[in-house]
CSV table of C-alpha atoms in Angstrom, one decimal:
chain,number,residue,atom,x,y,z
A,1,MET,CA,115.8,46.7,36.2
A,2,GLU,CA,115.4,45.1,32.7
A,3,LYS,CA,113.0,42.2,32.2
A,4,PRO,CA,115.1,39.0,32.7
A,5,GLU,CA,114.8,36.4,30.0
A,6,LYS,CA,113.4,33.9,32.5
A,7,LEU,CA,111.8,34.3,35.9
A,8,ILE,CA,112.5,30.7,36.9
A,9,VAL,CA,115.9,29.1,36.2
A,10,ASP,CA,116.6,25.5,37.2
A,11,GLY,CA,113.4,25.5,39.4
A,12,LYS,CA,114.6,28.6,41.3
A,13,ARG,CA,113.1,32.0,41.2
A,14,LEU,CA,115.0,35.3,40.8
A,15,ASP,CA,115.5,35.5,44.6
A,16,GLY,CA,116.4,31.9,44.9
A,17,ARG,CA,113.1,30.6,46.2
A,18,ALA,CA,111.3,27.5,45.1
A,19,PRO,CA,107.9,28.0,43.5
A,20,ASP,CA,106.0,27.1,46.7
A,21,GLU,CA,108.2,29.0,49.1
A,22,LEU,CA,107.2,32.1,51.0
A,23,ARG,CA,109.6,35.1,51.4
A,24,PRO,CA,111.1,35.5,54.9
A,25,LEU,CA,108.2,36.4,57.2
A,26,LYS,CA,108.3,38.3,60.5
A,27,ILE,CA,105.1,39.3,62.4
A,28,GLU,CA,105.0,41.3,65.6
A,29,ALA,CA,102.0,42.1,67.7
A,30,GLY,CA,101.5,45.2,69.8
A,31,ILE,CA,104.1,47.5,68.4
A,32,LEU,CA,102.3,50.8,68.7
A,33,LYS,CA,101.6,52.3,72.1
A,34,ARG,CA,98.5,54.4,71.5
A,35,ALA,CA,96.6,52.0,69.3
A,36,ASP,CA,94.2,49.6,70.9
A,37,GLY,CA,95.8,46.8,68.9
A,38,SER,CA,98.6,46.8,66.4
A,39,ALA,CA,100.9,44.6,64.4
A,40,SER,CA,103.8,44.8,61.9
A,41,VAL,CA,104.4,42.4,59.1
A,42,GLU,CA,107.6,42.1,57.2
A,43,LEU,CA,107.4,39.8,54.2
A,44,GLY,CA,110.5,39.9,52.1
A,45,ALA,CA,111.0,43.6,51.4
A,46,ASN,CA,107.5,44.5,52.4
A,47,LYS,CA,107.0,46.4,55.6
A,48,VAL,CA,103.5,47.0,56.7
A,49,LEU,CA,101.9,48.3,59.9
A,50,ALA,CA,98.4,47.9,61.0
A,51,ALA,CA,96.6,49.6,63.9
A,52,VAL,CA,93.1,49.0,65.3
A,53,TYR,CA,91.2,51.7,67.2
A,54,GLY,CA,87.9,50.6,68.8
A,55,PRO,CA,85.3,49.5,69.2
A,56,ARG,CA,84.8,53.2,69.9
A,57,GLU,CA,82.1,55.8,69.5
A,58,MET,CA,81.3,56.3,65.8
A,59,HIS,CA,82.0,59.8,64.4
A,60,PRO,CA,80.4,61.3,62.5
A,61,ARG,CA,77.3,60.2,64.5
A,62,HIS,CA,75.0,60.0,61.5
A,63,LEU,CA,77.0,57.0,60.4
A,64,GLN,CA,76.2,55.1,63.6
A,65,GLN,CA,74.2,51.9,63.1
A,66,PRO,CA,71.7,51.2,65.8
A,67,ASP,CA,72.2,47.5,65.7
A,68,THR,CA,75.8,46.9,64.8
A,69,ALA,CA,79.3,48.3,64.8
A,70,VAL,CA,80.8,49.6,61.6
A,71,LEU,CA,84.1,48.3,60.4
A,72,ARG,CA,86.2,50.9,58.6
A,73,CYS,CA,89.4,50.1,56.9
A,74,ARG,CA,92.0,52.4,55.3
A,75,TYR,CA,94.8,51.0,53.3
A,76,ASN,CA,97.4,53.6,52.5
A,77,MET,CA,100.9,53.6,50.9
A,78,ALA,CA,103.6,55.9,52.2
A,79,PRO,CA,104.9,58.3,49.5
A,80,PHE,CA,108.4,56.8,50.0
A,81,SER,CA,107.2,53.1,49.9
A,82,VAL,CA,107.7,52.7,46.2
A,83,ASP,CA,110.4,53.5,43.6
A,84,GLU,CA,108.7,56.5,42.2
A,85,ARG,CA,107.2,58.7,44.9
A,86,LYS,CA,103.5,58.0,45.3
A,87,ARG,CA,101.4,61.1,45.6
A,88,PRO,CA,99.9,61.1,49.1
A,89,GLY,CA,96.3,60.5,49.7
A,90,PRO,CA,93.8,57.9,48.4
A,91,ASP,CA,93.9,56.9,44.8
A,92,ARG,CA,91.5,54.5,43.0
A,93,ARG,CA,93.7,51.5,43.8
A,94,SER,CA,93.8,52.2,47.5
A,95,VAL,CA,90.1,52.9,47.7
A,96,GLU,CA,89.4,49.5,46.1
A,97,ILE,CA,92.0,47.8,48.4
A,98,SER,CA,90.4,49.4,51.4
A,99,LYS,CA,87.0,48.1,50.4
A,100,VAL,CA,88.1,44.5,49.7
A,101,THR,CA,90.2,44.5,52.9
A,102,ARG,CA,87.1,45.4,54.9
A,103,GLU,CA,85.1,42.7,53.2
A,104,ALA,CA,88.0,40.2,53.9
A,105,LEU,CA,88.0,41.0,57.6
A,106,GLU,CA,84.3,41.5,58.4
A,107,PRO,CA,83.2,37.9,58.1
A,108,VAL,CA,85.2,36.9,61.2
A,109,LEU,CA,84.0,39.8,63.4
A,110,PHE,CA,81.1,39.9,65.8
A,111,LEU,CA,80.1,43.5,64.9
A,112,GLU,CA,76.6,43.0,66.3
A,113,LEU,CA,78.1,43.0,69.8
A,114,TYR,CA,78.9,46.7,69.5
A,115,PRO,CA,76.0,48.8,68.3
A,116,ARG,CA,76.6,52.4,67.4
A,117,SER,CA,80.3,52.0,67.5
A,118,ALA,CA,83.1,51.9,65.0
A,119,ILE,CA,86.1,49.7,64.6
A,120,ASP,CA,88.8,51.4,62.7
A,121,VAL,CA,91.6,49.5,61.0
A,122,PHE,CA,94.5,51.5,59.6
A,123,ILE,CA,97.0,49.8,57.3
A,124,GLU,CA,100.2,51.7,56.3
A,125,VAL,CA,102.6,50.4,53.8
A,126,LEU,CA,106.0,51.7,54.6
A,127,GLN,CA,108.0,49.7,52.0
A,128,ALA,CA,106.3,47.8,49.1
A,129,ASP,CA,107.5,44.8,47.1
A,130,ALA,CA,104.2,43.3,45.8
A,131,GLY,CA,101.7,41.6,48.1
A,132,THR,CA,101.0,44.6,50.3
A,133,ARG,CA,97.3,44.2,50.4
A,134,THR,CA,97.7,40.6,51.6
A,135,ALA,CA,100.4,41.6,54.1
A,136,GLY,CA,98.1,44.4,55.3
A,137,ILE,CA,95.2,41.9,55.9
A,138,THR,CA,97.6,39.5,57.7
A,139,ALA,CA,98.8,42.4,59.9
A,140,ALA,CA,95.3,43.8,60.5
A,141,THR,CA,94.1,40.4,61.8
A,142,VAL,CA,96.9,40.2,64.3
A,143,ALA,CA,96.1,43.8,65.3
A,144,LEU,CA,92.4,43.0,65.8
A,145,ALA,CA,93.4,40.1,68.0
A,146,ASP,CA,95.8,42.3,69.9
A,147,ALA,CA,93.0,44.8,70.4
A,148,GLY,CA,90.9,42.1,72.0
A,149,VAL,CA,88.2,42.3,69.4
A,150,PRO,CA,86.3,38.9,69.4
A,151,MET,CA,86.8,36.9,66.2
A,152,ARG,CA,85.4,33.6,64.8
A,153,ASP,CA,88.7,32.8,63.3
A,154,MET,CA,91.8,34.5,62.1
A,155,ILE,CA,92.2,35.8,58.5
A,156,SER,CA,95.4,34.8,56.8
A,157,SER,CA,96.3,36.2,53.4
A,158,VAL,CA,98.8,35.7,50.7
A,159,ALA,CA,99.2,36.1,46.9
A,160,VAL,CA,99.7,33.3,44.4
A,161,GLY,CA,100.3,33.7,40.7
A,162,LYS,CA,101.7,32.4,37.5
A,163,ILE,CA,105.2,33.2,36.2
A,164,ASP,CA,106.9,31.4,33.2
A,165,ASP,CA,103.8,29.0,33.2
A,166,THR,CA,104.5,27.9,36.8
A,167,ILE,CA,102.2,28.5,39.7
A,168,VAL,CA,104.1,30.2,42.5
A,169,LEU,CA,103.5,31.5,46.0
A,170,ASP,CA,104.0,35.0,47.2
A,171,LEU,CA,105.1,37.1,44.2
A,172,THR,CA,107.7,39.8,44.3
A,173,LYS,CA,107.3,43.1,42.5
A,174,ALA,CA,109.5,41.8,39.6
A,175,GLU,CA,107.4,38.6,39.4
A,176,ASP,CA,104.2,40.6,39.5
A,177,ASN,CA,105.3,43.0,36.8
A,178,TRP,CA,106.7,40.4,34.4
A,179,GLY,CA,104.6,37.4,35.4
A,180,THR,CA,101.3,36.4,33.8
A,181,THR,CA,98.9,36.3,36.8
A,182,ASP,CA,98.5,37.6,40.3
A,183,MET,CA,95.8,36.3,42.6
A,184,PRO,CA,95.7,37.7,46.1
A,185,ILE,CA,93.6,35.6,48.5
A,186,ALA,CA,92.5,35.7,52.1
A,187,MET,CA,90.9,33.0,54.1
A,188,MET,CA,89.8,31.7,57.5
A,189,PRO,CA,92.6,29.1,58.0
A,190,ARG,CA,90.6,26.8,60.2
A,191,LYS,CA,87.3,26.8,58.3
A,192,LYS,CA,89.0,27.1,54.9
A,193,LEU,CA,86.6,29.8,53.8
A,194,ILE,CA,87.8,32.4,51.3
A,195,THR,CA,87.0,36.0,52.2
A,196,LEU,CA,89.1,37.8,49.6
A,197,LEU,CA,89.8,36.8,46.1
A,198,GLN,CA,91.0,38.9,43.3
A,199,MET,CA,92.8,37.9,40.2
A,200,ASP,CA,94.2,39.4,37.1
A,201,GLY,CA,96.0,37.7,34.3
A,202,HIS,CA,95.3,34.3,32.9
A,203,PHE,CA,94.4,30.9,34.5
A,204,THR,CA,93.0,27.8,33.0
A,205,LYS,CA,90.7,25.7,35.2
A,206,GLU,CA,93.5,23.4,36.2
A,207,GLU,CA,95.9,26.3,36.9
A,208,PHE,CA,93.2,28.0,39.1
A,209,GLU,CA,92.8,24.8,41.1
A,210,GLN,CA,96.5,24.4,41.5
A,211,ALA,CA,96.8,28.1,42.6
A,212,LEU,CA,94.1,27.5,45.2
A,213,ASP,CA,96.0,24.5,46.5
A,214,LEU,CA,99.1,26.6,46.9
A,215,ALA,CA,97.2,29.5,48.4
A,216,PHE,CA,95.8,27.1,51.1
A,217,LYS,CA,99.3,25.9,51.9
A,218,GLY,CA,100.7,29.5,52.0
A,219,CYS,CA,97.9,30.7,54.3
A,220,GLU,CA,98.6,27.8,56.6
A,221,GLN,CA,102.2,29.1,57.1
A,222,ILE,CA,101.0,32.7,57.5
A,223,TYR,CA,98.5,31.5,60.1
A,224,GLY,CA,101.3,29.8,62.1
A,225,ALA,CA,103.3,33.0,62.1
A,226,GLN,CA,100.3,35.1,63.2
A,227,ARG,CA,99.6,32.7,66.1
A,228,GLN,CA,103.3,32.7,67.0
A,229,ALA,CA,103.3,36.5,67.1
A,230,LEU,CA,100.3,36.6,69.4
A,231,ARG,CA,101.8,33.9,71.6
A,232,GLU,CA,105.1,35.8,71.9
A,233,LYS,CA,103.2,38.9,73.1
A,234,TYR,CA,100.7,37.2,75.4
A,235,ALA,CA,102.3,33.9,76.6
A,236,ILE,CA,103.2,33.9,80.3
A,237,LYS,CA,106.9,33.6,80.3
A,238,LYS,CA,109.0,31.8,83.0
A,239,GLY,CA,109.9,34.0,85.9
A,240,GLU,CA,107.1,36.5,85.3
B,1,MET,CA,75.6,49.6,46.2
B,2,HIS,CA,73.4,47.4,48.4
B,3,GLU,CA,69.9,48.5,49.3
B,4,ILE,CA,68.1,47.7,52.5
B,5,VAL,CA,65.6,44.8,52.0
B,6,SER,CA,62.7,44.3,54.5
B,7,SER,CA,63.2,41.3,56.7
B,8,VAL,CA,60.1,39.7,55.4
B,9,LYS,CA,61.4,39.9,51.8
B,10,ARG,CA,64.9,38.9,53.0
B,11,ASP,CA,63.5,35.7,54.6
B,12,TYR,CA,61.4,35.0,51.5
B,13,ILE,CA,64.3,35.3,49.1
B,14,ALA,CA,66.6,33.2,51.3
B,15,ASP,CA,63.9,30.5,51.7
B,16,LEU,CA,63.2,30.5,47.9
B,17,ALA,CA,66.9,30.1,47.2
B,18,ARG,CA,67.1,27.1,49.5
B,19,GLN,CA,64.3,25.5,47.3
B,20,GLY,CA,66.2,26.5,44.2
B,21,LYS,CA,63.7,29.2,43.3
B,22,ARG,CA,63.7,33.0,42.9
B,23,ILE,CA,61.4,35.9,43.4
B,24,ASP,CA,61.0,36.5,39.7
B,25,THR,CA,60.5,32.8,38.9
B,26,ARG,CA,63.9,32.4,37.3
B,27,THR,CA,66.1,29.3,37.9
B,28,LEU,CA,69.2,29.9,39.9
B,29,ASP,CA,71.4,29.8,36.8
B,30,GLN,CA,69.2,31.9,34.6
B,31,PHE,CA,69.9,35.5,33.5
B,32,ARG,CA,67.2,38.0,33.0
B,33,GLU,CA,66.4,39.0,29.4
B,34,ILE,CA,69.5,40.7,27.9
B,35,SER,CA,69.4,43.3,25.1
B,36,ILE,CA,72.4,45.1,23.6
B,37,GLU,CA,71.8,48.2,21.5
B,38,VAL,CA,75.0,49.2,19.7
B,39,GLY,CA,75.8,52.7,18.6
B,40,PRO,CA,73.1,54.7,20.4
B,41,VAL,CA,75.4,57.7,20.8
B,42,LYS,CA,76.9,59.1,17.7
B,43,SER,CA,79.2,61.6,19.4
B,44,ALA,CA,81.2,58.6,20.8
B,45,GLN,CA,83.7,56.5,18.8
B,46,GLY,CA,81.7,53.5,20.0
B,47,SER,CA,78.8,53.1,22.3
B,48,ALA,CA,76.3,50.5,23.6
B,49,LEU,CA,73.3,50.4,25.8
B,50,VAL,CA,72.9,47.1,27.7
B,51,LYS,CA,69.8,46.1,29.5
B,52,ILE,CA,69.7,43.1,31.8
B,53,GLY,CA,66.1,42.9,33.0
B,54,LYS,CA,65.4,46.4,34.3
B,55,THR,CA,69.1,47.3,34.8
B,56,GLN,CA,70.4,49.7,32.2
B,57,VAL,CA,74.0,50.6,31.6
B,58,MET,CA,75.4,52.7,28.8
B,59,ALA,CA,79.1,52.7,27.8
B,60,GLY,CA,80.8,55.1,25.5
B,61,VAL,CA,84.3,54.9,24.0
B,62,LYS,CA,86.3,58.0,23.2
B,63,VAL,CA,89.8,57.9,21.8
B,64,GLU,CA,92.2,60.8,22.2
B,65,ARG,CA,95.9,61.4,21.6
B,66,ALA,CA,98.0,61.2,24.7
B,67,GLU,CA,101.5,60.9,26.0
B,68,PRO,CA,102.2,57.2,27.0
B,69,PHE,CA,103.2,56.1,30.5
B,70,ALA,CA,106.9,56.3,31.0
B,71,ASP,CA,107.2,52.6,31.7
B,72,LYS,CA,105.0,51.7,28.7
B,73,PRO,CA,106.4,53.7,25.8
B,74,ASP,CA,105.1,51.3,23.2
B,75,SER,CA,101.6,50.8,24.3
B,76,GLY,CA,98.3,52.7,23.9
B,77,MET,CA,96.4,53.5,27.1
B,78,LEU,CA,93.1,52.2,28.5
B,79,ILE,CA,91.2,54.2,31.0
B,80,VAL,CA,87.9,52.9,32.4
B,81,ASN,CA,85.7,55.2,34.5
B,82,ALA,CA,82.3,54.4,36.0
B,83,GLU,CA,79.6,56.7,37.2
B,84,LEU,CA,76.7,55.6,39.4
B,85,LEU,CA,74.4,58.4,38.3
B,86,PRO,CA,71.9,59.8,40.9
B,87,LEU,CA,69.1,59.1,38.4
B,88,ALA,CA,69.8,55.4,38.6
B,89,SER,CA,68.9,54.7,42.2
B,90,PRO,CA,67.7,56.5,45.3
B,91,THR,CA,70.9,55.3,47.0
B,92,PHE,CA,73.3,57.0,44.5
B,93,GLU,CA,74.4,60.4,45.4
B,94,PRO,CA,76.0,63.1,43.3
B,95,GLY,CA,79.7,63.8,43.8
B,96,ARG,CA,83.0,62.1,43.2
B,97,PRO,CA,83.0,58.4,42.6
B,98,GLY,CA,82.8,56.4,45.8
B,99,GLU,CA,84.3,53.0,46.5
B,100,ASN,CA,81.5,51.1,44.7
B,101,ALA,CA,81.9,53.1,41.5
B,102,ILE,CA,85.7,52.7,41.7
B,103,GLU,CA,85.5,49.0,42.2
B,104,LEU,CA,83.1,48.6,39.3
B,105,ALA,CA,85.4,50.6,37.0
B,106,ARG,CA,88.4,48.6,38.1
B,107,VAL,CA,86.8,45.2,37.8
B,108,VAL,CA,85.7,46.1,34.2
B,109,ASP,CA,89.1,47.5,33.5
B,110,ARG,CA,90.9,44.3,34.6
B,111,GLY,CA,88.7,42.0,32.5
B,112,ILE,CA,89.5,44.0,29.4
B,113,ARG,CA,93.1,44.8,30.2
B,114,GLU,CA,94.2,41.4,31.3
B,115,SER,CA,92.6,39.5,28.4
B,116,ASP,CA,94.4,41.9,25.9
B,117,ALA,CA,90.9,42.5,24.5
B,118,ILE,CA,92.3,45.7,22.8
B,119,ASP,CA,95.6,45.3,21.0
B,120,LEU,CA,97.2,48.3,22.7
B,121,GLU,CA,100.5,47.9,21.0
B,122,LYS,CA,98.8,48.9,17.7
B,123,LEU,CA,97.7,52.2,19.3
B,124,VAL,CA,101.2,53.8,19.2
B,125,ILE,CA,101.7,56.8,16.9
B,126,LYS,CA,105.3,57.6,18.0
B,127,SER,CA,107.1,55.4,20.5
B,128,GLY,CA,107.4,57.1,23.9
B,129,GLU,CA,105.8,60.3,22.7
B,130,ASP,CA,102.4,59.9,21.2
B,131,VAL,CA,99.8,57.1,21.6
B,132,TRP,CA,96.1,56.7,21.5
B,133,ALA,CA,94.3,56.6,24.8
B,134,VAL,CA,91.0,54.7,24.9
B,135,PHE,CA,88.5,56.0,27.4
B,136,ILE,CA,85.6,53.8,28.3
B,137,ASP,CA,83.0,55.6,30.3
B,138,ILE,CA,80.4,53.5,32.0
B,139,TYR,CA,77.1,55.2,32.7
B,140,VAL,CA,74.7,53.4,35.0
B,141,LEU,CA,71.2,54.6,34.1
B,142,ASP,CA,69.0,52.3,36.1
B,143,HIS,CA,70.2,50.0,38.9
B,144,ASP,CA,68.2,46.8,39.3
B,145,GLY,CA,71.2,44.7,40.3
B,146,ASN,CA,74.2,43.0,38.6
B,147,LEU,CA,75.9,46.2,37.5
B,148,ILE,CA,79.3,44.6,37.0
B,149,ASP,CA,78.1,42.1,34.4
B,150,ALA,CA,76.0,44.7,32.6
B,151,SER,CA,78.8,47.2,32.7
B,152,ALA,CA,81.4,44.8,31.4
B,153,LEU,CA,79.1,43.7,28.6
B,154,ALA,CA,78.3,47.3,27.7
B,155,ALA,CA,82.0,48.2,27.7
B,156,MET,CA,82.8,45.3,25.4
B,157,ALA,CA,79.9,46.0,23.1
B,158,ALA,CA,80.9,49.6,22.9
B,159,LEU,CA,84.5,48.6,22.0
B,160,LEU,CA,83.3,46.2,19.3
B,161,ASN,CA,81.2,49.1,18.0
B,162,ALA,CA,84.1,51.5,17.9
B,163,LYS,CA,84.8,53.0,14.5
B,164,PRO,CA,88.3,54.0,13.2
B,165,LEU,CA,89.1,57.5,14.0
B,166,GLU,CA,88.8,60.2,11.4
B,167,ASP,CA,92.2,61.7,12.1
B,168,GLU,CA,95.3,61.6,9.8
B,169,ALA,CA,97.4,60.0,12.6
B,170,TRP,CA,95.0,57.1,12.8
B,171,THR,CA,96.3,54.5,10.3
B,172,LEU,CA,94.5,51.3,11.4
B,173,PRO,CA,91.7,50.0,9.1
B,174,GLU,CA,89.6,49.1,12.1
B,175,PHE,CA,89.5,49.3,15.9
B,176,PRO,CA,92.0,46.7,17.1
B,177,ILE,CA,89.9,44.3,19.2
B,178,GLN,CA,91.3,40.7,19.6
B,179,LYS,CA,89.3,39.1,22.5
B,180,LYS,CA,85.9,39.3,23.9
B,181,PRO,CA,86.1,39.0,27.7
B,182,VAL,CA,82.8,38.8,29.6
B,183,ALA,CA,82.1,39.0,33.3
B,184,VAL,CA,79.7,36.7,35.2
B,185,THR,CA,78.8,37.5,38.8
B,186,VAL,CA,77.7,34.7,41.0
B,187,VAL,CA,76.2,35.5,44.4
B,188,LYS,CA,75.7,33.3,47.4
B,189,ILE,CA,72.2,33.3,49.0
B,190,ASN,CA,71.5,30.9,51.8
B,191,ASP,CA,74.4,28.7,50.6
B,192,ARG,CA,73.1,28.5,47.1
B,193,LEU,CA,74.9,30.0,44.1
B,194,VAL,CA,72.8,32.3,41.9
B,195,VAL,CA,73.7,34.2,38.7
B,196,ASP,CA,72.5,37.7,37.7
B,197,PRO,CA,71.1,38.9,41.0
B,198,CYS,CA,68.4,41.6,40.9
B,199,VAL,CA,68.7,44.4,43.4
B,200,ASP,CA,66.7,42.7,46.1
B,201,GLU,CA,68.9,39.6,45.8
B,202,GLU,CA,72.0,41.7,46.1
B,203,GLY,CA,70.6,43.1,49.3
B,204,VAL,CA,70.2,39.6,50.7
B,205,MET,CA,73.4,37.9,49.4
B,206,ASP,CA,76.2,36.9,51.6
B,207,ALA,CA,78.9,37.4,49.1
B,208,ARG,CA,79.6,37.7,45.4
B,209,ILE,CA,82.3,36.5,43.0
B,210,THR,CA,82.8,38.0,39.6
B,211,ILE,CA,84.7,35.9,37.1
B,212,ALA,CA,85.7,37.3,33.7
B,213,THR,CA,86.4,34.7,31.1
B,214,ILE,CA,87.6,34.7,27.5
B,215,GLU,CA,86.5,32.6,24.5
B,216,ASP,CA,88.3,29.3,25.7
B,217,GLY,CA,86.7,29.5,29.1
B,218,SER,CA,89.9,30.4,30.9
B,219,ILE,CA,89.9,33.2,33.5
B,220,CYS,CA,91.3,36.6,33.0
B,221,ALA,CA,90.0,38.4,36.1
B,222,MET,CA,88.2,37.8,39.3
B,223,GLN,CA,86.9,39.8,42.2
B,224,LYS,CA,85.1,38.7,45.3
B,225,GLY,CA,82.9,41.2,47.0
B,226,GLY,CA,80.5,41.4,49.9
B,227,ILE,CA,80.7,40.4,53.5
B,228,GLY,CA,80.8,36.7,53.3
B,229,CYS,CA,83.0,33.9,52.2
B,230,PHE,CA,83.3,31.1,49.6
B,231,SER,CA,84.5,27.6,50.0
B,232,ARG,CA,86.8,26.1,47.5
B,233,GLU,CA,84.0,23.9,46.0
B,234,GLU,CA,81.8,27.0,45.6
B,235,LEU,CA,84.5,28.8,43.7
B,236,GLU,CA,85.0,25.9,41.4
B,237,GLN,CA,81.2,25.8,40.8
B,238,ALA,CA,81.2,29.5,40.2
B,239,HIS,CA,83.9,29.2,37.6
B,240,GLU,CA,81.8,26.6,35.8
B,241,LEU,CA,78.8,28.9,35.9
B,242,ALA,CA,80.9,31.8,34.6
B,243,ARG,CA,82.2,29.6,31.8
B,244,VAL,CA,78.8,28.4,30.6
B,245,LYS,CA,76.9,31.7,31.2
B,246,GLY,CA,79.9,33.7,29.8
B,247,ALA,CA,79.5,31.9,26.5
B,248,GLU,CA,75.8,32.8,26.4
B,249,LEU,CA,76.7,36.5,27.0
B,250,ARG,CA,79.5,36.5,24.5
B,251,ALA,CA,77.1,35.1,21.8
B,252,LYS,CA,75.0,38.2,22.3
B,253,LEU,CA,78.0,40.4,21.4
B,254,GLY,CA,77.8,38.9,17.9
């Protein structure tokens, strides 16, 4: 695909969305049988799975912590998830994303309740179209709730950015490639506390503030969908 | 990257922060003494040794011919690598870079790349075939905290020190630097925002946010780290700190 002259025409983005509009979002809880908790997130063309195992005994044992559980996160992209085949295994990008994912999720967990154990979060990107780390965090949170891991709040995550000098919500691959700025963010939606923030590109002070506004709005919608997914799995339905 | 701090010291640092004080008598928005030595290594194109208090980071720039990325035929390459050397801290171990070293390298990379600090388009020898690759290697020599700011400063100082290559394919009169991004890391201790944490403060902090700014104070890269969170107001305060402190750091680059 060639770079289009403009990424926003008549207030509409390449895929027809308004600047503050999320891509179609579908979240499902409990989609994997063997995992203690699981979830899938489809956001536009992104397809992401998350599975939670644990709290369970920590192996190798020398990594056990006597006073707390250890949260381990692995973000991984399938070789077929991107245009050009991605070499399997961790690269520098996925190591970094795994780290910031762990740091985004850990603030809401009561790890001190489970000494010597591990909580493992596995995120697999099956199809990628920008915003996979945020979709992964959104999925992982639902999977943690599905696993029954106690949490202070949910974590909802979305990316905002700047394309054609306009602040937009939820960038696609094309917008990420040709736009100016990408800022993935994750937060506790009720307490409005930010647990993940990364940014590359260019923001003035005003643009940064505007982007934060939009991120709060976007996470609010993600939060609604996360709750809905859990409700659909766990609500007592009529006739049951 | 965080070291265990005794609970006595932990409480002491947290309590001091609440009073707006620090274990080394600095104010919350005060950096330790910074020194930048440029060109300590002659075998590199450019090099710098940065000291922030007792933290020491060396950066070396090497330039080599390379084949460009297929999707960027008209652009030179930038590769940033960081090594947390075992001599720098009892907690650093030999072996392949772990997640802390990778994060450090990638945060420094983003600041330089996203600000267009290097005019990579000038580093093309033949479109699609032959370009210059700029390697920045960050060598952490002594870890007393705030490695990100020290590394970003060392990388930028080494780039500014880089000499034109003595190679017939190199036609530029000087190394094409057009911006000076600097990173400022702000940590949260007991709900107070603190710049330039020493290693004990890093062991106590709830979270950190690194903000890289350019000359006009606008942001070119950010990275939150640590197990904790920031409110919106704290982020805006952190940006203000990064803007003011960033200008101080940039002035040291000359």
